[in-house]
């Protein structure tokens, strides 16, 4: 079978790594791919936002399955157009991708289906929003509705911060995404990432994982796309998993189906484990990055078989099996990320880092004349396995030491929460 994988991050390198292992695979294309995916398939310079060009490529290369990694093409309706042209696609259609693209859409679904989430209100002008914040008090959470590259959320600790955040949104700092604002109750508790793959009706749950969103050690500094992850997340007990499936995932999938919007793809729930139980922070319509990297290291089953079953609308008989070993991923990012940073820097030491049990997934990289250069903010994802999270952590940091890239930085405490929980 021929597969086209769309995307260029560490998530896509990890997906390519697993798809490449499948006995079902004939040819793998990655558009546009990165310095790592080129050794697993053919990187192709397709303009992914030109849907007609993607469809033409799929016809010419006899593609049997398109796997869409990032959210932007989903929200832009690439799945819809590929399906109309007769191709199987892993990734929800435009309407279902509103789960990620529109916070207001998700909140309405939560209301309708009784899904536990933060209490909220929705505003389109500044004055009523300010009045609401004053009545509710702080801490309170202000969110630009729509895709704001992860930067549209402020946890305001006092009224001044809340006012600044609101003015920022309404003054157009996030473009169209900020013209509509959600104000949410602040939820207190540990955050986890929860993934389910759906065929529109049924779903299978993936292994548990936790991310580290802040840039610096001790969960300090600005929010990022994710600086490291591990799986399993010890805090996710079987009881909690069952509760999340029943109270959050199942009503979401069925609520969408009732609206005539079947969800074919991976549903990524960002959760907070509050004293009253797990609550939804937000949905994404794609795999988490770097959570995907640790999940792919632990997945025993044939990924391609699972993706195909979801795309074709029948997951019956499909189970995801996992290696017992834990996996942990450390992200190497360019100095300055998530704000401004430089690209085009030389990176060395990948082969030395890939000792048994450790794998280097590329994110923002490319090869030029056989030299590996940085091309983005998050650049490498050093991922290792081990009998315990501590062992995976040790192996990952040993591998990190082998990488020579003076202009990069990483957190030194990935996994701290899981390791602390084990010790207490
Ligand atoms: P989001 O972009 O919605 O994932 O939000 C970014 C981060 O803000 C989350 O990872 C949480 O740490 C935090 N956050 C978002 N919403 C809330 C909330 N209602 N209560 C507490 N923290 C939140
Ligand atoms: N790791 C967070 C995200 O993928 O959004």
Short mmCIF file of C-alpha atoms and ligand atoms in Angstrom, two decimals:
data_model
loop_
_atom_site.label_atom_id
_atom_site.label_comp_id
_atom_site.label_asym_id
_atom_site.label_seq_id
_atom_site.Cartn_x
_atom_site.Cartn_y
_atom_site.Cartn_z
CA UNK A 1 0.00 0.00 0.00
CA UNK A 2 1.21 3.54 -0.81
CA UNK A 3 0.94 6.16 1.92
CA UNK A 4 1.24 9.95 1.87
CA UNK A 5 2.02 11.46 5.27
CA UNK A 6 1.50 15.21 5.59
CA UNK A 7 3.65 17.26 7.98
CA UNK A 8 7.22 18.04 8.94
CA UNK A 9 7.53 17.78 12.73
CA UNK A 10 8.84 15.29 15.25
CA UNK A 11 5.34 13.84 15.35
CA UNK A 12 5.53 13.04 11.64
CA UNK A 13 9.01 11.49 11.94
CA UNK A 14 7.64 9.22 14.69
CA UNK A 15 4.58 8.31 12.59
CA UNK A 16 6.82 7.63 9.58
CA UNK A 17 9.03 5.41 11.77
CA UNK A 18 6.06 3.22 12.73
CA UNK A 19 4.37 3.25 9.30
CA UNK A 20 7.70 2.20 7.79
CA UNK A 21 7.68 -0.94 10.01
CA UNK A 22 4.32 -2.10 8.63
CA UNK A 23 4.26 -5.19 6.40
CA UNK A 24 1.35 -3.51 4.56
CA UNK A 25 3.56 -0.67 3.29
CA UNK A 26 4.86 -0.44 -0.27
CA UNK A 27 5.88 3.22 -0.67
CA UNK A 28 5.86 6.07 1.84
CA UNK A 29 5.88 9.73 0.83
CA UNK A 30 6.18 12.57 3.33
CA UNK A 31 5.14 16.11 2.40
CA UNK A 32 7.21 18.09 3.09
CA UNK A 33 8.97 15.90 5.73
CA UNK A 34 12.24 16.77 7.48
CA UNK A 35 15.86 15.66 7.76
CA UNK A 36 14.80 12.47 9.56
CA UNK A 37 11.86 11.32 7.45
CA UNK A 38 13.96 11.22 4.27
CA UNK A 39 15.57 7.93 5.35
CA UNK A 40 12.17 6.24 5.86
CA UNK A 41 10.43 7.35 2.67
CA UNK A 42 10.53 10.00 -0.02
CA UNK A 43 10.25 13.63 1.10
CA UNK A 44 8.19 15.54 -1.45
CA UNK A 45 8.01 19.32 -1.82
CA UNK A 46 4.23 19.49 -2.19
CA UNK A 47 2.44 22.74 -1.35
CA UNK A 48 0.06 21.19 1.19
CA UNK A 49 -2.32 24.19 1.12
CA UNK A 50 -2.82 23.64 -2.60
CA UNK A 51 -5.43 20.91 -2.25
CA UNK A 52 -5.70 20.33 -6.00
CA UNK A 53 -1.94 19.66 -6.15
CA UNK A 54 -2.20 17.15 -3.27
CA UNK A 55 -5.08 15.35 -5.02
CA UNK A 56 -3.14 15.24 -8.28
CA UNK A 57 -0.10 13.80 -6.49
CA UNK A 58 -2.24 11.11 -4.84
CA UNK A 59 -3.66 10.10 -8.21
CA UNK A 60 -0.27 10.03 -9.92
CA UNK A 61 1.42 8.01 -7.14
CA UNK A 62 -1.57 5.69 -6.55
CA UNK A 63 -1.85 6.64 -2.89
CA UNK A 64 -4.05 4.31 -0.80
CA UNK A 65 -4.03 6.28 2.44
CA UNK A 66 -3.31 9.91 3.33
CA UNK A 67 -2.30 10.54 6.95
CA UNK A 68 -2.61 14.18 8.02
CA UNK A 69 -0.33 15.10 10.93
CA UNK A 70 -0.89 18.81 11.78
CA UNK A 71 -4.12 20.70 12.46
CA UNK A 72 -3.91 23.44 9.81
CA UNK A 73 -4.67 21.21 6.78
CA UNK A 74 -7.53 19.58 8.74
CA UNK A 75 -9.11 22.92 9.58
CA UNK A 76 -8.58 24.01 5.94
CA UNK A 77 -10.63 21.02 4.74
CA UNK A 78 -7.94 18.93 3.05
CA UNK A 79 -9.56 15.70 4.32
CA UNK A 80 -12.93 16.67 2.84
CA UNK A 81 -11.50 17.31 -0.59
CA UNK A 82 -9.35 14.17 -0.60
CA UNK A 83 -12.35 12.05 0.44
CA UNK A 84 -14.50 13.63 -2.26
CA UNK A 85 -11.78 12.68 -4.74
CA UNK A 86 -12.05 9.06 -3.52
CA UNK A 87 -9.00 8.72 -1.24
CA UNK A 88 -8.93 7.19 2.25
CA UNK A 89 -7.80 9.75 4.82
CA UNK A 90 -6.71 9.48 8.45
CA UNK A 91 -7.75 12.85 9.87
CA UNK A 92 -11.14 14.42 10.55
CA UNK A 93 -13.02 16.59 8.09
CA UNK A 94 -13.28 20.36 8.37
CA UNK A 95 -16.43 20.36 10.50
CA UNK A 96 -15.04 17.80 12.98
CA UNK A 97 -11.71 19.64 13.13
CA UNK A 98 -13.62 22.57 14.66
CA UNK A 99 -13.08 20.65 17.90
CA UNK A 100 -9.57 22.09 17.69
CA UNK A 101 -10.20 25.09 15.48
CA UNK A 102 -13.04 26.64 17.50
CA UNK A 103 -13.15 26.63 21.27
CA UNK A 104 -16.78 27.88 21.12
CA UNK A 105 -17.78 24.81 19.06
CA UNK A 106 -16.19 22.48 21.64
CA UNK A 107 -17.78 24.27 24.58
CA UNK A 108 -21.24 24.00 23.00
CA UNK A 109 -20.71 20.28 22.43
CA UNK A 110 -19.61 19.88 26.07
CA UNK A 111 -22.78 21.66 27.25
CA UNK A 112 -25.02 19.57 25.06
CA UNK A 113 -23.38 16.24 26.02
CA UNK A 114 -22.71 17.05 29.69
CA UNK A 115 -18.95 16.69 29.31
CA UNK A 116 -17.07 17.97 32.38
CA UNK A 117 -15.10 21.13 31.52
CA UNK A 118 -14.47 24.62 32.91
CA UNK A 119 -17.47 26.93 33.27
CA UNK A 120 -17.19 29.59 30.57
CA UNK A 121 -18.69 32.55 28.77
CA UNK A 122 -18.17 33.77 25.21
CA UNK A 123 -17.66 37.47 24.25
CA UNK A 124 -17.20 39.48 21.10
CA UNK A 125 -16.59 42.91 22.63
CA UNK A 126 -14.38 44.21 25.44
CA UNK A 127 -16.78 45.92 27.86
CA UNK A 128 -19.10 42.99 28.66
CA UNK A 129 -16.02 40.72 28.92
CA UNK A 130 -14.48 43.06 31.51
CA UNK A 131 -17.71 43.20 33.50
CA UNK A 132 -17.85 39.39 33.55
CA UNK A 133 -14.25 39.06 34.76
CA UNK A 134 -14.90 41.55 37.57
CA UNK A 135 -17.96 39.56 38.67
CA UNK A 136 -16.15 36.17 38.54
CA UNK A 137 -12.87 37.21 40.18
CA UNK A 138 -9.39 35.75 39.56
CA UNK A 139 -7.54 33.50 38.79
CA UNK A 140 -9.38 33.26 35.50
CA UNK A 141 -8.45 32.04 32.01
CA UNK A 142 -8.77 34.15 28.83
CA UNK A 143 -8.65 32.41 25.45
CA UNK A 144 -8.72 33.71 21.88
CA UNK A 145 -11.28 31.56 20.03
CA UNK A 146 -9.65 29.91 17.04
CA UNK A 147 -6.15 28.83 16.11
CA UNK A 148 -3.57 31.15 17.67
CA UNK A 149 -0.54 28.80 17.48
CA UNK A 150 -0.86 27.95 21.18
CA UNK A 151 -0.32 31.58 22.18
CA UNK A 152 -3.91 32.66 22.60
CA UNK A 153 -4.32 31.48 26.23
CA UNK A 154 -3.60 33.58 29.35
CA UNK A 155 -4.02 32.38 32.90
CA UNK A 156 -4.67 35.74 34.61
CA UNK A 157 -3.82 35.81 38.30
CA UNK A 158 -5.29 39.27 38.96
CA UNK A 159 -7.67 41.75 37.42
CA UNK A 160 -4.88 43.76 35.77
CA UNK A 161 -3.56 40.69 33.95
CA UNK A 162 -7.07 39.74 32.86
CA UNK A 163 -7.69 43.23 31.50
CA UNK A 164 -4.40 43.19 29.57
CA UNK A 165 -5.15 39.78 28.11
CA UNK A 166 -8.61 40.88 26.97
CA UNK A 167 -7.29 44.10 25.43
CA UNK A 168 -4.61 42.06 23.66
CA UNK A 169 -7.23 39.77 22.10
CA UNK A 170 -9.62 42.51 21.04
CA UNK A 171 -6.85 44.76 19.68
CA UNK A 172 -6.07 42.10 17.08
CA UNK A 173 -2.84 40.58 18.49
CA UNK A 174 -4.04 37.12 17.42
CA UNK A 175 -5.63 38.27 14.16
CA UNK A 176 -9.11 36.94 13.47
CA UNK A 177 -8.61 34.30 16.22
CA UNK A 178 -8.85 37.06 18.85
CA UNK A 179 -12.04 38.78 17.71
CA UNK A 180 -14.00 36.26 19.72
CA UNK A 181 -12.96 35.41 23.28
CA UNK A 182 -13.74 32.64 25.77
CA UNK A 183 -13.41 33.37 29.48
CA UNK A 184 -13.05 30.25 31.60
CA UNK A 185 -13.04 29.20 35.21
CA UNK A 186 -9.49 28.31 36.37
CA UNK A 187 -9.17 24.53 36.98
CA UNK A 188 -6.59 23.27 39.42
CA UNK A 189 -4.82 19.91 39.08
CA UNK A 190 -2.33 17.80 37.15
CA UNK A 191 -2.50 17.92 33.33
CA UNK A 192 -2.51 14.80 31.17
CA UNK A 193 -2.84 14.10 27.46
CA UNK A 194 -5.37 11.48 26.44
CA UNK A 195 -5.66 10.02 22.94
CA UNK A 196 -8.41 8.02 21.23
CA UNK A 197 -8.61 6.91 17.62
CA UNK A 198 -12.12 6.87 16.20
CA UNK A 199 -13.77 5.47 13.09
CA UNK A 200 -16.68 7.89 13.42
CA UNK A 201 -18.61 5.65 15.82
CA UNK A 202 -16.33 3.40 17.85
CA UNK A 203 -12.98 4.35 19.36
CA UNK A 204 -9.85 2.77 20.80
CA UNK A 205 -7.85 4.42 23.56
CA UNK A 206 -4.08 4.82 23.27
CA UNK A 207 -1.53 4.59 26.10
CA UNK A 208 -1.43 7.47 28.59
CA UNK A 209 1.10 10.30 28.28
CA UNK A 210 2.13 13.58 29.85
CA UNK A 211 3.68 16.62 28.20
CA UNK A 212 5.78 19.51 29.59
CA UNK A 213 4.38 22.70 28.08
CA UNK A 214 6.59 25.33 29.68
CA UNK A 215 9.99 26.23 28.21
CA UNK A 216 12.10 25.97 31.36
CA UNK A 217 12.88 23.58 34.23
CA UNK A 218 10.40 23.50 37.08
CA UNK A 219 7.55 24.25 34.63
CA UNK A 220 8.65 27.90 34.42
CA UNK A 221 8.83 30.25 31.44
CA UNK A 222 6.48 30.69 28.50
CA UNK A 223 4.12 28.05 27.09
CA UNK A 224 5.53 26.11 24.15
CA UNK A 225 4.29 23.38 21.82
CA UNK A 226 5.82 20.89 24.31
CA UNK A 227 9.39 20.43 25.62
CA UNK A 228 9.23 16.73 26.50
CA UNK A 229 6.87 13.86 27.23
CA UNK A 230 6.64 10.40 28.69
CA UNK A 231 4.37 7.38 28.59
CA UNK A 232 2.77 5.80 30.55
CA UNK A 233 1.57 8.56 32.90
CA UNK A 234 1.46 6.85 36.32
CA UNK A 235 -1.26 9.26 37.48
CA UNK A 236 -3.68 7.72 34.95
CA UNK A 237 -4.98 4.71 36.87
CA UNK A 238 -7.29 2.20 35.13
CA UNK A 239 -10.25 3.75 37.01
CA UNK A 240 -9.41 7.23 35.79
CA UNK A 241 -8.95 5.97 32.23
CA UNK A 242 -12.38 4.30 32.35
CA UNK A 243 -13.91 7.53 33.70
CA UNK A 244 -12.37 9.64 30.93
CA UNK A 245 -13.57 7.19 28.28
CA UNK A 246 -17.11 7.19 29.65
CA UNK A 247 -17.56 10.84 30.63
CA UNK A 248 -15.45 12.62 28.02
CA UNK A 249 -14.45 10.60 24.94
CA UNK A 250 -17.60 8.52 24.32
CA UNK A 251 -20.05 11.48 24.54
CA UNK A 252 -17.78 13.54 22.26
CA UNK A 253 -17.68 10.89 19.54
CA UNK A 254 -21.41 10.21 19.79
CA UNK A 255 -22.27 13.92 20.06
CA UNK A 256 -20.40 14.58 16.84
CA UNK A 257 -22.00 11.58 15.11
CA UNK A 258 -25.46 12.87 16.17
CA UNK A 259 -24.63 16.19 14.52
CA UNK A 260 -23.79 14.31 11.33
CA UNK A 261 -20.05 14.94 11.80
CA UNK A 262 -18.33 11.55 12.21
CA UNK A 263 -14.79 11.89 13.56
CA UNK A 264 -12.22 9.79 11.63
CA UNK A 265 -8.84 10.35 13.19
CA UNK A 266 -7.19 10.88 16.53
CA UNK A 267 -8.91 12.83 19.23
CA UNK A 268 -6.45 14.41 21.64
CA UNK A 269 -8.00 15.51 24.91
CA UNK A 270 -6.01 17.88 27.11
CA UNK A 271 -7.28 17.09 30.62
CA UNK A 272 -6.90 18.48 34.11
CA UNK A 273 -7.35 16.01 36.96
CA UNK A 274 -9.27 18.19 39.40
CA UNK A 275 -10.55 17.24 42.86
CA UNK A 276 -14.01 16.74 41.33
CA UNK A 277 -12.62 14.41 38.62
CA UNK A 278 -11.05 14.70 35.17
CA UNK A 279 -12.14 17.74 33.18
CA UNK A 280 -11.51 18.72 29.58
CA UNK A 281 -9.26 21.74 28.92
CA UNK A 282 -9.41 21.48 25.15
CA UNK A 283 -9.49 19.12 22.22
CA UNK A 284 -7.06 18.75 19.38
CA UNK A 285 -7.89 16.84 16.23
CA UNK A 286 -4.39 15.37 15.80
CA UNK A 287 -1.61 13.59 17.70
CA UNK A 288 0.21 15.60 20.36
CA UNK A 289 3.79 16.53 19.64
CA UNK A 290 5.98 15.29 21.46
CA UNK A 291 3.45 12.84 23.00
CA UNK A 292 3.25 11.00 19.66
CA UNK A 293 6.99 10.27 19.80
CA UNK A 294 6.72 8.37 23.09
CA UNK A 295 3.54 6.59 22.01
CA UNK A 296 5.13 5.38 18.78
CA UNK A 297 8.16 4.05 20.70
CA UNK A 298 5.78 1.97 22.87
CA UNK A 299 3.28 0.83 20.22
CA UNK A 300 3.60 -2.87 19.45
CA UNK A 301 0.70 -3.13 16.96
CA UNK A 302 0.84 -2.25 13.28
CA UNK A 303 0.12 1.50 13.18
CA UNK A 304 -0.80 1.45 9.51
CA UNK A 305 -3.51 -1.14 10.13
CA UNK A 306 -5.02 1.07 12.86
CA UNK A 307 -4.89 4.26 10.77
CA UNK A 308 -6.45 2.50 7.80
CA UNK A 309 -9.27 1.03 9.90
CA UNK A 310 -10.08 4.50 11.27
CA UNK A 311 -9.98 6.05 7.79
CA UNK A 312 -12.22 3.34 6.32
CA UNK A 313 -14.73 3.63 9.16
CA UNK A 314 -14.38 0.23 10.84
CA UNK A 315 -12.21 -0.28 13.90
CA UNK A 316 -13.95 -3.52 14.90
CA UNK A 317 -11.43 -6.15 15.90
CA UNK A 318 -8.62 -3.60 16.13
CA UNK A 319 -6.69 -3.29 19.40
CA UNK A 320 -3.61 -1.22 20.14
CA UNK A 321 -0.97 -3.28 21.99
CA UNK A 322 1.87 -1.65 23.89
CA UNK A 323 5.36 -2.58 25.05
CA UNK A 324 5.60 -2.69 28.85
CA UNK A 325 8.67 -0.45 28.77
CA UNK A 326 8.22 3.25 29.44
CA UNK A 327 9.36 5.90 26.94
CA UNK A 328 10.55 9.44 27.53
CA UNK A 329 11.30 12.22 25.05
CA UNK A 330 13.49 15.31 25.54
CA UNK A 331 12.98 18.14 23.04
CA UNK A 332 16.01 20.09 21.83
CA UNK A 333 14.94 23.57 20.81
CA UNK A 334 16.71 26.59 19.32
CA UNK A 335 17.82 29.24 21.84
CA UNK A 336 15.05 31.82 21.93
CA UNK A 337 12.18 29.41 21.18
CA UNK A 338 9.17 29.91 21.60
CA UNK A 339 9.94 33.56 20.77
CA UNK A 340 12.42 34.44 18.02
CA UNK A 341 15.34 32.14 17.17
CA UNK A 342 17.84 31.54 14.41
CA UNK A 343 17.91 28.69 11.90
CA UNK A 344 20.52 27.19 9.60
CA UNK A 345 22.84 26.00 12.38
CA UNK A 346 24.94 22.83 12.07
CA UNK A 347 23.96 19.83 14.24
CA UNK A 348 26.20 16.80 14.78
CA UNK A 349 26.28 13.61 16.84
CA UNK A 350 22.95 11.98 15.86
CA UNK A 351 24.54 8.57 15.13
CA UNK A 352 26.37 8.51 18.47
CA UNK A 353 23.16 9.46 20.30
CA UNK A 354 21.19 6.58 18.80
CA UNK A 355 22.47 3.87 21.12
CA UNK A 356 20.22 0.84 21.70
CA UNK A 357 17.04 2.03 23.37
CA UNK A 358 17.40 5.62 22.16
CA UNK A 359 16.03 7.15 18.97
CA UNK A 360 16.43 10.64 17.62
CA UNK A 361 13.28 11.95 15.95
CA UNK A 362 13.89 15.04 13.84
CA UNK A 363 11.56 18.04 13.88
CA UNK A 364 12.94 21.30 12.40
CA UNK A 365 15.89 19.88 10.44
CA UNK A 366 17.04 19.37 6.87
CA UNK A 367 20.12 18.01 5.18
CA UNK A 368 22.15 20.27 2.92
CA UNK A 369 25.22 18.70 1.29
CA UNK A 370 25.06 15.89 3.87
CA UNK A 371 25.24 18.39 6.74
CA UNK A 372 22.30 18.50 9.14
CA UNK A 373 20.94 22.03 9.68
CA UNK A 374 18.27 23.44 12.00
CA UNK A 375 15.18 24.87 10.32
CA UNK A 376 12.75 25.52 13.18
CA UNK A 377 12.13 26.15 16.87
CA UNK A 378 11.78 22.58 18.09
CA UNK A 379 14.56 20.74 16.31
CA UNK A 380 15.27 17.25 17.72
CA UNK A 381 13.34 14.85 19.94
CA UNK A 382 15.62 12.46 21.80
CA UNK A 383 13.41 9.54 22.78
CA UNK A 384 14.46 6.54 24.86
CA UNK A 385 12.81 3.51 26.41
CA UNK A 386 13.51 1.77 29.73
CA UNK A 387 12.00 -0.58 32.29
CA UNK A 388 10.91 2.48 34.29
CA UNK A 389 10.44 6.15 33.53
CA UNK A 390 13.66 6.83 35.50
CA UNK A 391 15.61 4.42 33.29
CA UNK A 392 14.13 5.92 30.11
CA UNK A 393 15.04 9.37 31.46
CA UNK A 394 18.66 8.38 32.12
CA UNK A 395 19.02 6.89 28.65
CA UNK A 396 17.43 9.89 26.96
CA UNK A 397 19.77 12.36 28.72
CA UNK A 398 22.84 10.18 27.94
CA UNK A 399 21.84 10.40 24.29
CA UNK A 400 21.25 14.16 24.52
CA UNK A 401 24.89 14.56 25.66
CA UNK A 402 26.07 13.17 22.33
CA UNK A 403 24.37 15.88 20.31
CA UNK A 404 26.64 18.76 19.33
CA UNK A 405 24.55 21.88 18.77
CA UNK A 406 25.78 24.84 20.84
CA UNK A 407 22.81 27.03 19.84
CA UNK A 408 20.22 24.61 21.24
CA UNK A 409 18.67 24.19 24.69
CA UNK A 410 16.57 21.58 26.51
CA UNK A 411 14.89 21.04 29.85
CA UNK A 412 16.84 18.89 32.30
CA UNK A 413 13.82 17.69 34.31
CA UNK A 414 11.57 15.87 31.81
CA UNK A 415 9.63 13.20 33.72
CA UNK A 416 10.02 14.85 37.15
CA UNK A 417 6.38 14.49 38.08
CA UNK A 418 6.17 10.75 37.33
CA UNK A 419 9.47 10.05 39.08
CA UNK A 420 8.42 12.04 42.15
CA UNK A 421 5.09 10.21 42.31
CA UNK A 422 6.92 6.86 42.34
CA UNK A 423 9.11 8.00 45.25
CA UNK A 424 6.30 9.21 47.52
P1 LIG B 1 -4.62 25.40 25.77
O1 LIG B 1 -3.95 26.16 24.65
O2 LIG B 1 -6.10 25.54 25.81
O3 LIG B 1 -4.11 23.98 25.87
O4 LIG B 1 -4.08 26.07 27.11
C1 LIG B 1 -2.71 26.19 27.37
C2 LIG B 1 -2.46 25.88 28.82
O5 LIG B 1 -3.20 26.80 29.66
C3 LIG B 1 -2.96 24.51 29.25
O6 LIG B 1 -2.01 23.53 28.96
C4 LIG B 1 -3.18 24.70 30.72
O7 LIG B 1 -1.97 24.59 31.43
C5 LIG B 1 -3.64 26.13 30.83
N1 LIG B 1 -5.11 26.21 30.89
C6 LIG B 1 -5.97 26.33 29.86
N2 LIG B 1 -7.25 26.38 30.31
C7 LIG B 1 -7.20 26.30 31.64
C8 LIG B 1 -8.19 26.31 32.69
N3 LIG B 1 -9.49 26.48 32.42
N4 LIG B 1 -7.77 26.18 33.96
C9 LIG B 1 -6.44 26.07 34.24
N5 LIG B 1 -5.48 26.06 33.32
C10 LIG B 1 -5.83 26.18 32.03
N1 LIG B 2 2.17 18.68 23.01
C1 LIG B 2 1.13 19.61 22.87
C2 LIG B 2 0.52 19.66 21.55
O1 LIG B 2 0.81 18.87 20.67
O2 LIG B 2 -0.33 20.52 21.35
#
